[in-house]
Each structure stands twice: as C-alpha cells, then as structure tokens.
Amino acid sequence: MRKEQTLNVEVNMAAGSSPTVRRRRLASELRRLRKESGLTSEAVAIQLEYDQSWVSRIESGRRGIRIPDLKALLDVYGITDQAREELLQLARQARQRGWWHTYVDVIPDWFQIFVGLEAEASELRRYDTELVPGLLQTADYYRAYLRVAPMPWKPEEVDRMIEFRRVRQERITTGSLRLWAIMNEAVIRRHVAGRQTMKAQLNHLIEMSETPNVTLQVLPFAAGPHPAMDGGFVIIGFPEANDPDVIYQESQSGSLYMEESALIDRYNVVFNHLMAKADDPDRTRDLLISAAKEA
C-alpha cells in the first residue's frame, strides 16, 4: 500500500472514551480505506467470504467488528505497521463497555447509542416540543412523566432510571458539555406534575440558565409557524474534527440517527431559524420567572 495512504489512517487515541464514538470513528476509517483502495463493498465481501451486507454494517457502525475480521480487512487494504496497530487498538476500545451498561436493564438498546454519543460530545443543540430536556429535568418532574407511560414502570425501575439520568446530568453540572436548548412554550406551560413539582422544575431551569455552559431559549406561541413544527431533534457535536455531527430524533418506539452531510446542513439551518424566532436568553429567563410565579 502507498505510504501516504498508511499515514492517512492515523487516529487520535487520546481523545474521549466512548466506545460508541470509537466504533463510529473506526467505521469511518474503514469506509475511507476501502474507497481509497478502489474496491467496492461487494469486492471486499467476496475476498473475505462474507455477505456484502456485513461490509455495509461495519462501515455504517451499526455493528462492531471482531479483531480477526479487522486484521483480514486490513490485509485486503494493505495497511501495516503503525496505522494498522492504531486501528486495531481503536477496535479494541470500541468493544469495551461504556459506563451506561450498568443501566441496560432500564434503557432500551436504541437509546444506548445516543448515550454513547452524548458521553463524548462537546455540545448538544436541541429543540424540544413538549418535555423539558432530560439533562435539565428534576427527579420529581421525570418521575411524574414516567407515571403516564403506557406501560407503567415498577418503582425500583423508576428509581434506577432517575439515577441513570442523574449520572448523565453530571456533564452539565461539571461544565464539560455545552447545551443550547430551544423549547417550545408548551414545555413550560404544560403541567406534567403538580404545582409544586412544576414550580421546582421551572426554578431549576432558571438556575441552569445562569450557568456558562447552558443557553436556554423559549419559542413563544406568538412566534407563529416555524420549520420544526414536525418534531424535535438534537444536533450532537464532537470535539474532534474527524467526528462529524450526528442528528438524533426520538419517538415512542425507537430513534433515528442521521449522519449525511446534507441532512446535517439542513438541521443546522433549521436550528438557526429557531434561534432567530425564539426569545433571546434574557427574555427567556424573564418568561421562566413569570411562569414559575404562575405555577
């Protein structure tokens, strides 16, 4: 293999610790190496005696890769020496379990992916239509929301889910994660729980809005139509340039992850529109104070 291609596969082994992001980074590198080798996924699959779908799943990050299979794949691409060892080490780290695996009994598989991305993200930009963003929810607010789930949780499961959310919130309280949240006005007007619980939640939002790594905006009803009326979304940003943004959308039964550059650009434009239409942070804080008094 050409020397310049070998040098291109260098990866930053010191950055972050999320196995989810490691797998995504490895998938991106393997996809690039295949293209630089001038091979189709079908040709690679034939050489390794696997189905073409196997190559596609590896390159999309939807599944991990065993070390023996990775070595065979790197043989096909002619990757040797330092670059080879870096990719093997990246694969080993991608197979490790993240801290959230302690809570797999109360979180679905599709949400574990999001938590893995969130664990290494540097910034979340999100628009929420009905609920306070999870990283800003109080325990009582979240507990009240869980009570209306179509399939009620057991009390011990609820406690575990609240603890899991508290651990996730540590990245906000420590300042290691930047959060820019735009909330539809319905979020602060709808009483998910009793008056005291809602008042406490609104006061918590006021408190969090004063922290340097949190920016809150409310999109008022008076703003009229806007480009995100079809639902909320999260733009997940990472500190490493070779980890592009991911767009995340959630539903009752699963989630959608989008990584195509055109879609990322589209959602960035939508978020910018929402920023312009929403109340600025100072006006939002005044609105939260007023809502807390009325709760």
Coordinates of C-alpha atoms in Angstrom, one line a residue:
M1 CA 0.0 0.0 0.0
R2 CA 1.2 3.5 -0.7
K3 CA 2.9 5.3 2.2
E4 CA 0.6 8.3 2.0
Q5 CA -2.4 6.1 2.5
T6 CA -0.9 4.5 5.5
L7 CA -0.3 7.9 7.1
N8 CA -3.8 8.9 6.5
V9 CA -5.3 6.4 8.8
E10 CA -3.7 8.0 11.9
V11 CA -6.3 8.5 14.6
N12 CA -6.3 10.4 17.9
M13 CA -6.1 7.7 20.6
A14 CA -6.1 10.2 23.5
A15 CA -9.4 11.9 22.7
G16 CA -12.6 10.8 24.6
S17 CA -13.5 7.4 26.0
S18 CA -16.9 6.5 24.5
P19 CA -16.9 3.1 22.7
T20 CA -19.8 4.2 20.6
V21 CA -17.8 7.1 19.2
R22 CA -14.8 4.8 18.8
R23 CA -16.9 2.4 16.7
R24 CA -18.2 5.3 14.6
R25 CA -14.6 6.6 14.0
L26 CA -13.4 3.1 13.1
A27 CA -16.3 2.7 10.7
S28 CA -15.4 6.0 9.0
E29 CA -11.8 5.0 8.6
L30 CA -12.6 1.6 7.2
R31 CA -15.0 3.1 4.7
R32 CA -12.4 5.6 3.6
L33 CA -9.7 2.9 3.3
R34 CA -12.0 0.8 1.1
K35 CA -12.7 3.7 -1.2
E36 CA -9.0 4.7 -1.4
S37 CA -8.2 1.1 -2.3
G38 CA -10.6 1.3 -5.3
L39 CA -12.7 -1.6 -4.1
T40 CA -16.4 -1.9 -3.9
S41 CA -18.1 -3.4 -0.8
E42 CA -19.1 -6.4 -2.9
A43 CA -15.5 -7.0 -3.9
V44 CA -14.3 -6.8 -0.3
A45 CA -17.1 -9.2 0.8
I46 CA -16.1 -11.7 -1.9
Q47 CA -12.4 -11.7 -0.8
L48 CA -13.4 -12.2 2.9
E49 CA -16.2 -14.7 2.0
Y50 CA -18.8 -12.6 3.8
D51 CA -22.1 -11.1 2.6
Q52 CA -22.0 -7.6 1.2
S53 CA -24.4 -6.5 4.0
W54 CA -21.7 -7.4 6.5
V55 CA -19.3 -4.8 5.0
S56 CA -22.1 -2.2 4.9
R57 CA -23.0 -2.8 8.6
I58 CA -19.3 -2.5 9.6
E59 CA -18.8 0.7 7.6
S60 CA -22.0 2.3 9.0
G61 CA -21.0 1.5 12.6
R62 CA -24.2 -0.5 13.1
R63 CA -22.2 -3.4 14.3
G64 CA -18.8 -4.0 15.8
I65 CA -16.0 -6.0 14.2
R66 CA -14.0 -8.8 15.7
I67 CA -10.3 -8.4 15.8
P68 CA -9.6 -11.4 13.5
D69 CA -12.0 -9.9 10.9
L70 CA -10.4 -6.5 11.2
K71 CA -7.0 -8.0 10.6
A72 CA -8.3 -9.7 7.5
L73 CA -9.9 -6.5 6.3
L74 CA -6.7 -4.5 6.8
D75 CA -4.8 -7.2 4.9
V76 CA -7.1 -6.6 2.0
Y77 CA -6.4 -2.8 2.1
G78 CA -2.7 -3.4 2.6
I79 CA -2.5 -1.5 5.9
T80 CA 0.6 -2.3 8.0
D81 CA 2.8 -1.0 10.8
Q82 CA 1.7 1.9 13.0
A83 CA -1.5 2.7 11.2
R84 CA -2.6 -1.0 11.5
E85 CA -1.9 -1.1 15.2
E86 CA -3.8 2.2 15.8
L87 CA -6.8 0.8 14.0
L88 CA -6.6 -2.5 16.0
Q89 CA -6.4 -0.5 19.2
L90 CA -9.3 1.6 18.2
A91 CA -11.3 -1.6 17.6
R92 CA -10.4 -3.0 21.0
Q93 CA -11.6 0.2 22.7
A94 CA -14.8 0.2 20.6
R95 CA -15.6 -3.2 22.0
Q96 CA -15.4 -2.0 25.6
R97 CA -18.5 -1.3 27.6
G98 CA -19.4 2.2 28.5
W99 CA -20.5 3.3 32.0
W100 CA -24.2 3.2 30.9
H101 CA -24.1 -0.6 30.5
T102 CA -24.7 -0.7 34.3
Y103 CA -28.2 0.5 33.5
V104 CA -29.1 -1.7 30.5
D105 CA -32.0 -3.2 32.5
V106 CA -33.9 0.1 32.2
I107 CA -32.7 1.7 29.0
P108 CA -33.5 0.4 25.5
D109 CA -30.8 -0.6 23.0
W110 CA -31.6 2.3 20.7
F111 CA -31.1 4.9 23.5
Q112 CA -27.8 3.4 24.5
I113 CA -26.4 4.6 21.2
F114 CA -27.4 8.2 22.0
V115 CA -25.9 8.0 25.5
G116 CA -22.6 6.7 23.9
L117 CA -22.5 9.6 21.6
E118 CA -23.5 12.1 24.3
A119 CA -20.7 10.8 26.5
E120 CA -18.1 12.1 24.1
A121 CA -20.0 15.1 22.7
S122 CA -18.7 18.6 23.4
E123 CA -22.1 20.3 22.5
L124 CA -25.8 19.4 22.2
R125 CA -28.1 21.8 20.3
R126 CA -31.7 20.7 20.6
Y127 CA -35.3 21.7 20.0
D128 CA -37.9 20.2 22.3
T129 CA -41.7 20.4 21.7
E130 CA -43.3 19.0 24.9
L131 CA -40.9 17.9 27.6
V132 CA -38.1 19.7 29.4
P133 CA -34.8 18.3 28.0
G134 CA -33.7 15.3 30.0
L135 CA -30.4 16.8 31.1
L136 CA -32.4 19.7 32.7
Q137 CA -35.2 17.7 34.3
T138 CA -35.6 17.4 38.1
A139 CA -36.1 14.0 39.6
D140 CA -39.7 14.7 40.5
Y141 CA -40.6 16.0 37.1
Y142 CA -39.1 12.9 35.4
R143 CA -40.9 10.7 37.9
A144 CA -44.2 12.3 37.1
Y145 CA -43.7 11.8 33.4
L146 CA -42.8 8.1 33.9
R147 CA -46.1 7.6 35.7
V148 CA -48.1 8.3 32.5
A149 CA -46.1 5.8 30.4
P150 CA -48.4 3.4 28.5
M151 CA -46.6 0.5 30.1
P152 CA -46.0 1.6 33.8
W153 CA -42.6 1.0 35.3
K154 CA -42.0 -0.7 38.5
P155 CA -41.0 1.5 41.4
E156 CA -37.5 0.1 41.5
E157 CA -37.1 0.6 37.8
V158 CA -38.2 4.2 38.1
D159 CA -35.5 4.7 40.8
R160 CA -32.9 3.2 38.5
M161 CA -33.9 5.4 35.6
I162 CA -33.8 8.6 37.7
E163 CA -30.3 7.6 38.9
F164 CA -29.2 6.9 35.3
R165 CA -30.4 10.4 34.3
R166 CA -28.7 12.0 37.3
V167 CA -25.4 10.5 36.2
R168 CA -25.9 11.8 32.7
Q169 CA -26.6 15.3 34.1
E170 CA -23.2 15.4 35.7
R171 CA -21.7 16.5 32.4
I172 CA -23.9 19.6 32.6
T173 CA -23.2 20.4 36.2
T174 CA -19.4 19.9 35.8
G175 CA -19.4 22.2 32.7
S176 CA -17.9 19.5 30.4
L177 CA -20.8 19.6 28.0
R178 CA -22.3 22.7 26.3
L179 CA -26.1 22.7 25.9
W180 CA -28.1 25.0 23.8
A181 CA -31.8 24.2 24.3
I182 CA -34.7 25.8 22.5
M183 CA -38.0 24.8 24.0
N184 CA -41.5 25.3 22.6
E185 CA -43.6 27.4 25.0
A186 CA -45.7 24.4 25.6
V187 CA -42.8 22.8 27.5
I188 CA -43.0 25.4 30.3
R189 CA -46.8 25.8 30.2
R190 CA -47.9 22.1 30.4
H191 CA -48.0 20.9 33.9
V192 CA -46.5 17.4 33.8
A193 CA -46.9 17.1 37.6
G194 CA -48.4 19.1 40.5
R195 CA -47.9 22.8 41.0
Q196 CA -45.0 22.4 43.4
T197 CA -43.2 20.0 41.2
M198 CA -43.7 22.2 38.1
K199 CA -42.6 25.3 40.1
A200 CA -39.4 23.5 41.2
Q201 CA -38.7 22.4 37.6
L202 CA -39.1 26.0 36.3
N203 CA -36.9 27.3 39.1
H204 CA -34.3 24.7 38.2
L205 CA -34.4 25.9 34.5
I206 CA -33.9 29.5 35.8
E207 CA -30.9 28.3 37.8
M208 CA -29.4 26.3 35.0
S209 CA -29.8 29.2 32.6
E210 CA -27.3 31.2 34.6
T211 CA -24.5 28.6 34.2
P212 CA -22.0 29.4 31.5
N213 CA -22.3 26.2 29.5
V214 CA -26.1 26.3 29.2
T215 CA -28.1 28.5 26.9
L216 CA -31.9 28.4 27.0
Q217 CA -34.4 29.9 24.6
V218 CA -38.2 29.6 24.6
L219 CA -40.0 29.7 21.2
P220 CA -43.3 31.5 22.1
F221 CA -46.7 30.7 20.7
A222 CA -46.7 34.2 19.3
A223 CA -43.8 33.3 17.0
G224 CA -46.2 31.5 14.7
P225 CA -45.2 28.9 12.2
H226 CA -41.6 27.6 12.1
P227 CA -39.5 25.0 10.3
A228 CA -39.5 22.4 13.1
M229 CA -43.3 22.0 13.6
D230 CA -42.9 18.3 12.6
G231 CA -41.0 17.5 15.8
G232 CA -37.9 17.9 18.0
F233 CA -34.3 17.0 17.3
V234 CA -30.8 17.0 18.7
I235 CA -27.6 18.1 16.9
I236 CA -24.7 16.2 18.6
G237 CA -21.4 17.9 18.1
F238 CA -17.9 16.5 19.0
P239 CA -14.6 18.0 19.8
E240 CA -12.6 16.0 17.2
A241 CA -12.7 17.3 13.6
N242 CA -12.9 13.7 12.3
D243 CA -16.1 13.1 14.2
P244 CA -18.9 15.0 12.3
D245 CA -22.2 16.0 13.8
V246 CA -25.0 13.5 14.3
I247 CA -28.7 14.4 14.1
Y248 CA -30.9 12.5 16.6
Q249 CA -34.7 12.1 16.6
E250 CA -36.6 10.1 19.1
S251 CA -40.1 8.5 19.1
Q252 CA -42.1 6.3 21.3
S253 CA -40.6 3.1 19.9
G254 CA -37.2 4.0 18.7
S255 CA -34.8 6.6 17.3
L256 CA -33.3 7.9 14.1
Y257 CA -29.7 8.8 13.6
M258 CA -28.7 10.9 10.6
E259 CA -25.1 11.5 9.5
E260 CA -25.4 12.6 5.9
S261 CA -23.7 16.0 5.4
A262 CA -26.7 17.3 3.5
L263 CA -29.1 16.5 6.4
I264 CA -26.7 17.9 9.0
D265 CA -26.6 21.2 7.0
R266 CA -30.4 21.2 6.8
Y267 CA -30.9 20.8 10.5
N268 CA -28.3 23.4 11.3
V269 CA -30.2 25.8 9.1
V270 CA -33.5 24.8 10.9
F271 CA -31.8 25.4 14.3
N272 CA -30.6 28.8 13.3
H273 CA -34.1 29.7 12.2
L274 CA -35.4 28.6 15.6
M275 CA -32.7 30.7 17.4
A276 CA -33.8 33.8 15.4
K277 CA -37.6 33.2 16.1
A278 CA -37.2 32.3 19.8
D279 CA -36.9 34.7 22.7
D280 CA -33.3 35.5 23.5
P281 CA -31.8 34.1 26.7
D282 CA -32.5 37.2 28.8
R283 CA -36.2 37.4 27.6
T284 CA -36.4 33.6 28.1
R285 CA -35.2 33.9 31.7
D286 CA -37.9 36.6 32.4
L287 CA -40.5 34.3 30.9
L288 CA -39.4 31.4 33.1
I289 CA -39.6 33.6 36.2
S290 CA -43.1 34.6 35.2
A291 CA -44.2 31.0 34.5
A292 CA -42.7 29.9 37.9
K293 CA -44.7 32.5 39.7
E294 CA -47.9 31.5 37.9
A295 CA -47.3 27.7 38.5

